[in-house]
Short mmCIF file of C-alpha atoms in Angstrom, two decimals:
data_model
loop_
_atom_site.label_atom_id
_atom_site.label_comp_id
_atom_site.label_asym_id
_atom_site.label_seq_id
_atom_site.Cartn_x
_atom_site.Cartn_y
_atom_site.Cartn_z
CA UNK A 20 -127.85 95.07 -13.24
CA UNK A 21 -127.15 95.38 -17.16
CA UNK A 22 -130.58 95.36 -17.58
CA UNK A 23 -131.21 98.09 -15.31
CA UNK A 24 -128.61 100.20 -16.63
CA UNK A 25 -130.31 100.21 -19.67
CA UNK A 26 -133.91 101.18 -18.45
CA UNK A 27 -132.46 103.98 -16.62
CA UNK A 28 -130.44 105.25 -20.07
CA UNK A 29 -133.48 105.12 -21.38
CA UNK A 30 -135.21 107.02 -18.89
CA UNK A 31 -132.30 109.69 -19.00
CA UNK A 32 -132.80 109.90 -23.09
CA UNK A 33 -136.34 110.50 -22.28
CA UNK A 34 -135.50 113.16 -19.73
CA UNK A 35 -133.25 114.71 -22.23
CA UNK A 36 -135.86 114.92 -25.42
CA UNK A 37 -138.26 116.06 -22.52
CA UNK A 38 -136.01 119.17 -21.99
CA UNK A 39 -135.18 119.50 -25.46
CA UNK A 40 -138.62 119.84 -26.53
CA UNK A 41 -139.03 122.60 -23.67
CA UNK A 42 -135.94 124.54 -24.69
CA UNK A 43 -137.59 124.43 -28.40
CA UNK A 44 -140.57 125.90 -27.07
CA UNK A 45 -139.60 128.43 -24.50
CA UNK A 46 -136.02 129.05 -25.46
CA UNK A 47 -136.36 128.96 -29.12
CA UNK A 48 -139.22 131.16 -29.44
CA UNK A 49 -138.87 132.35 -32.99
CA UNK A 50 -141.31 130.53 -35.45
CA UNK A 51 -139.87 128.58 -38.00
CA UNK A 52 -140.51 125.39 -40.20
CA UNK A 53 -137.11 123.94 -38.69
CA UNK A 54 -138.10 124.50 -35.26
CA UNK A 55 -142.03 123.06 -35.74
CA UNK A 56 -140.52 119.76 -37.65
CA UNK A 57 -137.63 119.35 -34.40
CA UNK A 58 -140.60 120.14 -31.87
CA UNK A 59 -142.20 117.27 -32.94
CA UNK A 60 -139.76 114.92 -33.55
CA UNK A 61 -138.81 115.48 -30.27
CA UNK A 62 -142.60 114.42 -28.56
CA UNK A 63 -142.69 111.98 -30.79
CA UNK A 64 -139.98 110.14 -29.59
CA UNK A 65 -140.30 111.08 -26.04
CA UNK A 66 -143.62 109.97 -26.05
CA UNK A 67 -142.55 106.45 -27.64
CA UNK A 68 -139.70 106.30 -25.49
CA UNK A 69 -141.91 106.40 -22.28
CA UNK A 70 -144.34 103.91 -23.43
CA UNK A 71 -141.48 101.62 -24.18
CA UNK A 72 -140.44 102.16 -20.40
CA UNK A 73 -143.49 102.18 -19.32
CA UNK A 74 -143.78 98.14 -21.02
CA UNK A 75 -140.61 97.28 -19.56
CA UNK A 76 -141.50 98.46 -15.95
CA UNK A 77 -144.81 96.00 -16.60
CA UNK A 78 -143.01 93.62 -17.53
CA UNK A 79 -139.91 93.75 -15.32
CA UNK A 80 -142.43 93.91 -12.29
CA UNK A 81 -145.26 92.15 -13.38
CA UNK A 82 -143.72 89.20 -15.66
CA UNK A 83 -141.83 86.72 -13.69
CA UNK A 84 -142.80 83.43 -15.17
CA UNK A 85 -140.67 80.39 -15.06
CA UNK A 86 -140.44 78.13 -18.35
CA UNK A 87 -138.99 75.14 -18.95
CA UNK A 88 -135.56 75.60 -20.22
CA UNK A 89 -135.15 79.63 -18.59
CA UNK A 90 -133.97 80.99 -21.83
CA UNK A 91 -136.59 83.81 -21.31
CA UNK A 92 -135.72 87.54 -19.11
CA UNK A 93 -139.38 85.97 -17.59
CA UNK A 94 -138.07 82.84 -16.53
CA UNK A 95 -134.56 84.71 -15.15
CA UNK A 96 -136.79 87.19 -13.34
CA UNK A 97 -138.62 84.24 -11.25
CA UNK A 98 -135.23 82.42 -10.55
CA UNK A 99 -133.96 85.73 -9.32
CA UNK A 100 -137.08 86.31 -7.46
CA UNK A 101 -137.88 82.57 -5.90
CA UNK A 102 -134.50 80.08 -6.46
CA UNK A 103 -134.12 80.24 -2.65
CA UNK A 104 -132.56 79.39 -0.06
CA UNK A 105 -129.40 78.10 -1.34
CA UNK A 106 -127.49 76.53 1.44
CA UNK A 107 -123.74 75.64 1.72
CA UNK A 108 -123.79 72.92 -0.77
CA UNK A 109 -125.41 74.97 -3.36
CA UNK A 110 -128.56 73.24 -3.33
CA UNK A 111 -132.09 74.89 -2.99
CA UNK A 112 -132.42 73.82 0.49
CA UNK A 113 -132.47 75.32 3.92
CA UNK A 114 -129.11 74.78 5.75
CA UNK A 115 -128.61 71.48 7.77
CA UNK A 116 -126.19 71.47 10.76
CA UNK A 117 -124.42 68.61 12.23
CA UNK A 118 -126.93 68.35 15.05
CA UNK A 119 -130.04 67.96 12.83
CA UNK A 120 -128.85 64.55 12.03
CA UNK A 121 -128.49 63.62 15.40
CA UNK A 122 -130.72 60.65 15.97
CA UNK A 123 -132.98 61.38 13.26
CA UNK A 124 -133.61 59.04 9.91
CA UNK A 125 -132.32 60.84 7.33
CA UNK A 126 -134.11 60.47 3.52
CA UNK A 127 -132.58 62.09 0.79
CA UNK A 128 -134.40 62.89 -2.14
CA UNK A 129 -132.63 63.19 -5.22
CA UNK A 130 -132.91 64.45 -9.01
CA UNK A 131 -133.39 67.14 -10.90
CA UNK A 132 -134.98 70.31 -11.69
CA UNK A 133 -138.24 68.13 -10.58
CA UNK A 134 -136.74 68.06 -7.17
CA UNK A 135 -135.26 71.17 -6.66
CA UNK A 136 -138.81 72.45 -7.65
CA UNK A 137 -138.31 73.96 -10.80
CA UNK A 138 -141.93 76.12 -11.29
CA UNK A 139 -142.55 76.21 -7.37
CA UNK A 140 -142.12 79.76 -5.74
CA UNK A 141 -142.06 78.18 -2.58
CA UNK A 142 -140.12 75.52 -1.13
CA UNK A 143 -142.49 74.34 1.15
CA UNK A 144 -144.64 73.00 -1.49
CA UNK A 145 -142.87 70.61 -2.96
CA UNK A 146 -143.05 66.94 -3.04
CA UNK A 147 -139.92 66.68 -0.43
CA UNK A 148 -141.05 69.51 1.95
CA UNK A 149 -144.27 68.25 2.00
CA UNK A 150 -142.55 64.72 3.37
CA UNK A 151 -141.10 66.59 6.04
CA UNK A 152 -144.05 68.05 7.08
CA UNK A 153 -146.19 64.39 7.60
CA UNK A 154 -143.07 62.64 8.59
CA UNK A 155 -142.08 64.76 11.70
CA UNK A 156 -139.20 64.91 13.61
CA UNK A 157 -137.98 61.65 13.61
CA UNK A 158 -137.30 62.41 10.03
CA UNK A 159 -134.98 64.64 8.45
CA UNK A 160 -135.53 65.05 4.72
CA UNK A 161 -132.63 66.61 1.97
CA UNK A 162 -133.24 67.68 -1.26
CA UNK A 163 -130.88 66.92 -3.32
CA UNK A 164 -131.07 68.38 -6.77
CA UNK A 165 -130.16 70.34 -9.41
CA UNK A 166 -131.33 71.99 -12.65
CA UNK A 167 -130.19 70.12 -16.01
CA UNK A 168 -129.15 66.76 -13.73
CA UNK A 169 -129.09 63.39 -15.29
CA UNK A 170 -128.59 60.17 -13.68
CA UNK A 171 -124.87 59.89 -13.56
CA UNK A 172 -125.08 63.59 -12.02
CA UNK A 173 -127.50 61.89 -9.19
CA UNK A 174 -125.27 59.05 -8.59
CA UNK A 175 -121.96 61.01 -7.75
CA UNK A 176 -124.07 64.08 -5.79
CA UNK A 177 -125.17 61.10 -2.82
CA UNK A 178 -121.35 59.73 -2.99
CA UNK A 179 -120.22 63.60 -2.32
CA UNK A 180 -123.27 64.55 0.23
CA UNK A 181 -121.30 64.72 3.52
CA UNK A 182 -123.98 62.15 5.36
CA UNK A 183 -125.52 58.77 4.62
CA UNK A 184 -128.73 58.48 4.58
CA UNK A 185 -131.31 55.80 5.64
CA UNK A 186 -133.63 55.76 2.70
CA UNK A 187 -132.92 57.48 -1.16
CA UNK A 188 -136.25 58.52 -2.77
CA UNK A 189 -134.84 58.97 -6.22
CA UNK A 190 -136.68 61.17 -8.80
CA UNK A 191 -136.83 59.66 -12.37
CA UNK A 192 -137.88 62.01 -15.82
CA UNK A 193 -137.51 60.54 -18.99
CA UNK A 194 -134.91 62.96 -19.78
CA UNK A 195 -132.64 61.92 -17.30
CA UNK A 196 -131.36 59.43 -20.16
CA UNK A 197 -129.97 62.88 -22.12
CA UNK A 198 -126.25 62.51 -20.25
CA UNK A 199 -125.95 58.72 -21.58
CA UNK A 200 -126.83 59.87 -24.99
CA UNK A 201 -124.39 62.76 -25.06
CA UNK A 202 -121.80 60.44 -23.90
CA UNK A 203 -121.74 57.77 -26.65
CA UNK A 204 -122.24 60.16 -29.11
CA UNK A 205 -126.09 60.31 -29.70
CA UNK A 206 -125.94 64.21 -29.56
CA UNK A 207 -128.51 66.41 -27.64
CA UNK A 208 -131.77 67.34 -28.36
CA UNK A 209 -133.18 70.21 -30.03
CA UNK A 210 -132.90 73.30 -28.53
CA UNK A 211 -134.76 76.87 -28.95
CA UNK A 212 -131.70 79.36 -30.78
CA UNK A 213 -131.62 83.00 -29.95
CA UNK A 214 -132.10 85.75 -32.40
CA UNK A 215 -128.85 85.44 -35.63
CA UNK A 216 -128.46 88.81 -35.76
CA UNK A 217 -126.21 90.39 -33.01
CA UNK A 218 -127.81 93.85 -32.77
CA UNK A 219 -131.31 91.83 -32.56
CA UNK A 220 -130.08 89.70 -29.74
CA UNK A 221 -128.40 92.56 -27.65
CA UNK A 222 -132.17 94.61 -27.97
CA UNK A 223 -133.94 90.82 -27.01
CA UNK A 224 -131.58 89.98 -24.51
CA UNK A 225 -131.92 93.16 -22.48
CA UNK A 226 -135.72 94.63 -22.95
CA UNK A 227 -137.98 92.16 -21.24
CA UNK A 228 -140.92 93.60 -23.15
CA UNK A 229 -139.19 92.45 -26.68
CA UNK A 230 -138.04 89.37 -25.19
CA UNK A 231 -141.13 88.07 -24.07
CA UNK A 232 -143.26 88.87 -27.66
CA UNK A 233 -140.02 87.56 -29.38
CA UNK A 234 -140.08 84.23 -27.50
CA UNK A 235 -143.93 84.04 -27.47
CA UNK A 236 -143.92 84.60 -31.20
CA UNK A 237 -140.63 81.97 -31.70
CA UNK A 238 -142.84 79.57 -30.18
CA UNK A 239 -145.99 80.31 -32.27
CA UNK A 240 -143.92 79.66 -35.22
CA UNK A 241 -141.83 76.68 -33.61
CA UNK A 242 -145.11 74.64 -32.71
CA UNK A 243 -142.93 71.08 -33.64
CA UNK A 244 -140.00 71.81 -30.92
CA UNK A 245 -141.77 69.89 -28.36
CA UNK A 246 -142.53 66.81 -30.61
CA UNK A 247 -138.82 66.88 -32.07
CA UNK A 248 -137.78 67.00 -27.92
CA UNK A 249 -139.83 64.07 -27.61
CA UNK A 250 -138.77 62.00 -30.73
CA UNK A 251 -135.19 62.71 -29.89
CA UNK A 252 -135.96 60.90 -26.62
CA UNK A 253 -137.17 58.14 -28.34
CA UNK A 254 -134.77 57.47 -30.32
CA UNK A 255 -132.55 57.72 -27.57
CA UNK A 256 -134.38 55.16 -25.48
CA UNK A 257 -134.55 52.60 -28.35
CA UNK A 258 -131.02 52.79 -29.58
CA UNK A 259 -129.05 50.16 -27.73
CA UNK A 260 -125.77 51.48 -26.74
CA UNK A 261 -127.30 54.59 -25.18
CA UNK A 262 -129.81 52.39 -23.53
CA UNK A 263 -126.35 50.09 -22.05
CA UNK A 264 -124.71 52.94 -21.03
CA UNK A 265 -127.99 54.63 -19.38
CA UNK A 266 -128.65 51.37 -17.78
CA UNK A 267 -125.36 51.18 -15.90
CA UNK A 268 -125.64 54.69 -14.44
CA UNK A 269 -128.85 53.41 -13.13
CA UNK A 270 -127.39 50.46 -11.74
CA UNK A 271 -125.05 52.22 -10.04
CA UNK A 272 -127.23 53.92 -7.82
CA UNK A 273 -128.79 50.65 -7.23
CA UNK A 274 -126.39 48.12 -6.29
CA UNK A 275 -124.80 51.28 -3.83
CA UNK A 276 -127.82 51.32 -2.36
CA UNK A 277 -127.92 47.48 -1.77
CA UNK A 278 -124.44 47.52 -0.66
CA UNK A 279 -125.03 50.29 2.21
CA UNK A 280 -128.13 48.56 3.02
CA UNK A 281 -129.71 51.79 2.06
CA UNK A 282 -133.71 51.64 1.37
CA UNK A 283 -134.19 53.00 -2.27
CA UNK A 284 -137.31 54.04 -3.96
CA UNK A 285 -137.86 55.50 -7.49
CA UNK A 286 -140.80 57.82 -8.62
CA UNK A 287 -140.72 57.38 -12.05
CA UNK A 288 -142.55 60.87 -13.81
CA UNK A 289 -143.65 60.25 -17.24
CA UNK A 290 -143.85 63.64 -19.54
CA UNK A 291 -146.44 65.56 -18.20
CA UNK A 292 -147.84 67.19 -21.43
CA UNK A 293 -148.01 63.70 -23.22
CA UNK A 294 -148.72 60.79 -20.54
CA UNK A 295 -149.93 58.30 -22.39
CA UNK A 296 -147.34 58.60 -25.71
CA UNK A 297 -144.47 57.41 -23.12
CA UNK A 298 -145.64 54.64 -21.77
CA UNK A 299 -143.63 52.44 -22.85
CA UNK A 300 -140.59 54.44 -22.05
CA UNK A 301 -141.79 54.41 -17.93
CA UNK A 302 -142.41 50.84 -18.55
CA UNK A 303 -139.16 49.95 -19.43
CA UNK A 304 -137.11 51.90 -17.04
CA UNK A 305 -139.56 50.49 -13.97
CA UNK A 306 -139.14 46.75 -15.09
CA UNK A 307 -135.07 47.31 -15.34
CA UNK A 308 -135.23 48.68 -11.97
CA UNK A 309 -137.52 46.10 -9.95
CA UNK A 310 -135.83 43.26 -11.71
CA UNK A 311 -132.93 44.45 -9.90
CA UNK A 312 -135.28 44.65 -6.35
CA UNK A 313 -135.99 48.19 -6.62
CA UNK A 314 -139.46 49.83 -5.55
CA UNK A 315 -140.95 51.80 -8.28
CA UNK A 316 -143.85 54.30 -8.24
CA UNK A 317 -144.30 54.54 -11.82
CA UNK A 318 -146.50 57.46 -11.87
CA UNK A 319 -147.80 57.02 -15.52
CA UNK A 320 -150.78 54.70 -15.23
CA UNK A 321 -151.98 57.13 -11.98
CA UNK A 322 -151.37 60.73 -14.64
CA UNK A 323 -152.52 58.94 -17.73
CA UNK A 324 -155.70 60.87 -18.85
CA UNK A 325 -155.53 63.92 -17.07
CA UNK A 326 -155.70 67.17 -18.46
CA UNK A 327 -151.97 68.50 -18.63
CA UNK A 328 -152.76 71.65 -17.59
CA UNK A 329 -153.47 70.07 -14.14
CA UNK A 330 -149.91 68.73 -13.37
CA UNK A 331 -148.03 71.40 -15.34
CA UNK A 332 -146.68 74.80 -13.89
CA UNK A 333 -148.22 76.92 -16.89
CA UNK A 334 -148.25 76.87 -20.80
CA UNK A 335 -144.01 77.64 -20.76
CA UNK A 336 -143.37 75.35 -18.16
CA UNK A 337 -143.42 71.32 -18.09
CA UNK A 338 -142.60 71.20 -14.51
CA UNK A 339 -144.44 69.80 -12.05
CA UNK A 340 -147.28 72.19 -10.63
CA UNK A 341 -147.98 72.18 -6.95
CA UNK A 342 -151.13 69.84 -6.71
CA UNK A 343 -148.85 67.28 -8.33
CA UNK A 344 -146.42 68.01 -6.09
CA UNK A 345 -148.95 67.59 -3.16
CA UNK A 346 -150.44 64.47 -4.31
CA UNK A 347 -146.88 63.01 -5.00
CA UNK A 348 -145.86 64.03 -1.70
CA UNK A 349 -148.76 62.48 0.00
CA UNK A 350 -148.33 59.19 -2.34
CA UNK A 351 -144.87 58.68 -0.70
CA UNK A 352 -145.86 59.50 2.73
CA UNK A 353 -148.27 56.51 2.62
CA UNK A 354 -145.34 54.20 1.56
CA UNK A 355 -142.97 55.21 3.83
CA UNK A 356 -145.49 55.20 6.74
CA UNK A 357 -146.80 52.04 5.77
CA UNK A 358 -143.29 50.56 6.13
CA UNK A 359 -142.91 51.61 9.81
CA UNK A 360 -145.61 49.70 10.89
#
């Protein structure tokens, strides 16, 4: 609504030097240099004030476009446009009553902003919707999920959900490490900074025009943040003690699982714009987990040399596009299926 506010106080300035200009022609009829150099000062800037609202109506209307870490007025423009339905539990899910558990199998898939569709304007494309949808009514599927999770997040989120379920498909992304890391210490990851200067920022932060050439333009000039993401990740993986403590949030989920004879399966996602570099990363997290009796669809060897741009939402966005979503939904649906017979 802030943002709004200040289109239409632009629109009333323009308005205003509009009239001016009129009341310098009509009004103040008597020639002078004075009134020549105000006249066009004043369609000068009206004229530049209604291109710069015609740019943000463009881009307000035009420009929703979801990136990966929604720093951008784009990326808050599709969330405000798409991240729905939100039911009771605050989860980007349609509402489930008491009765739609009734005598049904109920499969909860879990994670994070690769769950909760992050990227996907529509619900019913992604991976767990798409289960749904081959599984039937004998079925119920939950997504579980939120933005920004890690694993620990994951782990406490099916010990709160008000049902048990009969099967956990749990989504792994080699970021989901990031909460281990931050807890012993290791730090966080770079992270894209707004403008330094606070009259910069207020302008950037409220003109979706500006915002989107300054954060096109930051990430021209930025080209490294995505390798220094990935590095950070590395290093985060390799260190022991946030590999310990990321292994027994892992193992958490696991042995409750075992405990509440609960079928568990983990899709492991490997980083979609780089397959191949983390490898050994999806390696090392599926052998943890099926050493412990764990099914793992490690989706790394089946992604390595594909063009990015086919799994990925768009240039801005490292999600998960729909076709990957489809084929990982149809992937599962085969191994759950498979297990009924």
């Amino acid at each position: 609504m802030k943002r709004l506010s200040a289109l239409a106080c632009f629109a009333l300035l323009s308005v205003l030097l509009v009239v001016w200009t009129y009341v310098l022609r009509s009004v103040w009829a008597k020639p002078s240099w004075y009134r020549t150099f105000l006249m066009r000062v004043s369609l000068f800037s009206s004229t530049i004030i209604c291109i710069f609202l015609l740019l943000e109506i463009i881009f307000y209307s035009s420009f929703a476009m979801s990136d990966s870490f929604s720093f951008t007025l784009a990326a808050q423009r599709w969330h405000e446009k798409y991240w729905q339905p939100i039911n009771s539990l605050s989860y980007r899910d349609r509402e489930h009553t008491r009765t739609d558990f009734e005598g049904r199998k109920v499969l909860f898939v879990v994670g994070d902003s690769f769950v909760a569709g992050h990227g996907i304007p529509q619900i019913e494309n992604r991976f767990s919707n798409i289960l749904q949808r081959n599984l039937g009514e004998q079925y119920l599927v939950v997504n579980i999920a939120q933005n920004g999770w890690d694993s620990a997040d994951e782990y406490q989120a099916i010990l709160a959900y008000p049902y048990k379920p009969r099967k956990i498909i749990l989504s792994y992304f080699i970021n989901d490490i990031l909460g281990a890391a931050r807890r012993v210490g290791f730090g966080s990851p770079i992270r894209v900074e707004p403008p330094s200067n606070s009259l910069a920022k207020y302008i950037i932060d409220r003109s979706y025009s500006l915002n989107f050439a300054y954060w096109r333009l930051y990430r021209f000039r930025n080209k490294d943040l995505g390798e220094k993401y990935w590095r950070f990740l590395q290093d985060a993986y390799a260190r022991q003690d946030v590999w310990e403590a990321h292994e027994t949030e892992l193992l958490q989920i696991v042995t409750y699982a075992q405990k509440e004879n609960i079928d568990l399966t983990v899709v492991v996602f490997p980083n979609l714009s780089n397959v191949k570099s983390c490898a050994a990363i999806t390696t090392k997290v599926t052998e943890l987990l099926q050493e412990h009796g764990v099914r793992v669809v490690n989706l790394e060897p089946l992604l390595e040399g594909r063009d990015p741009k086919s799994l990925v939402v768009n240039s801005m966005d490292a999600h998960p596009n729909e076709a990957l979503n489809r084929e990982v939904g149809e992937l599962l649906t085969n191994i759950i299926q498979a297990d009924s017979k």
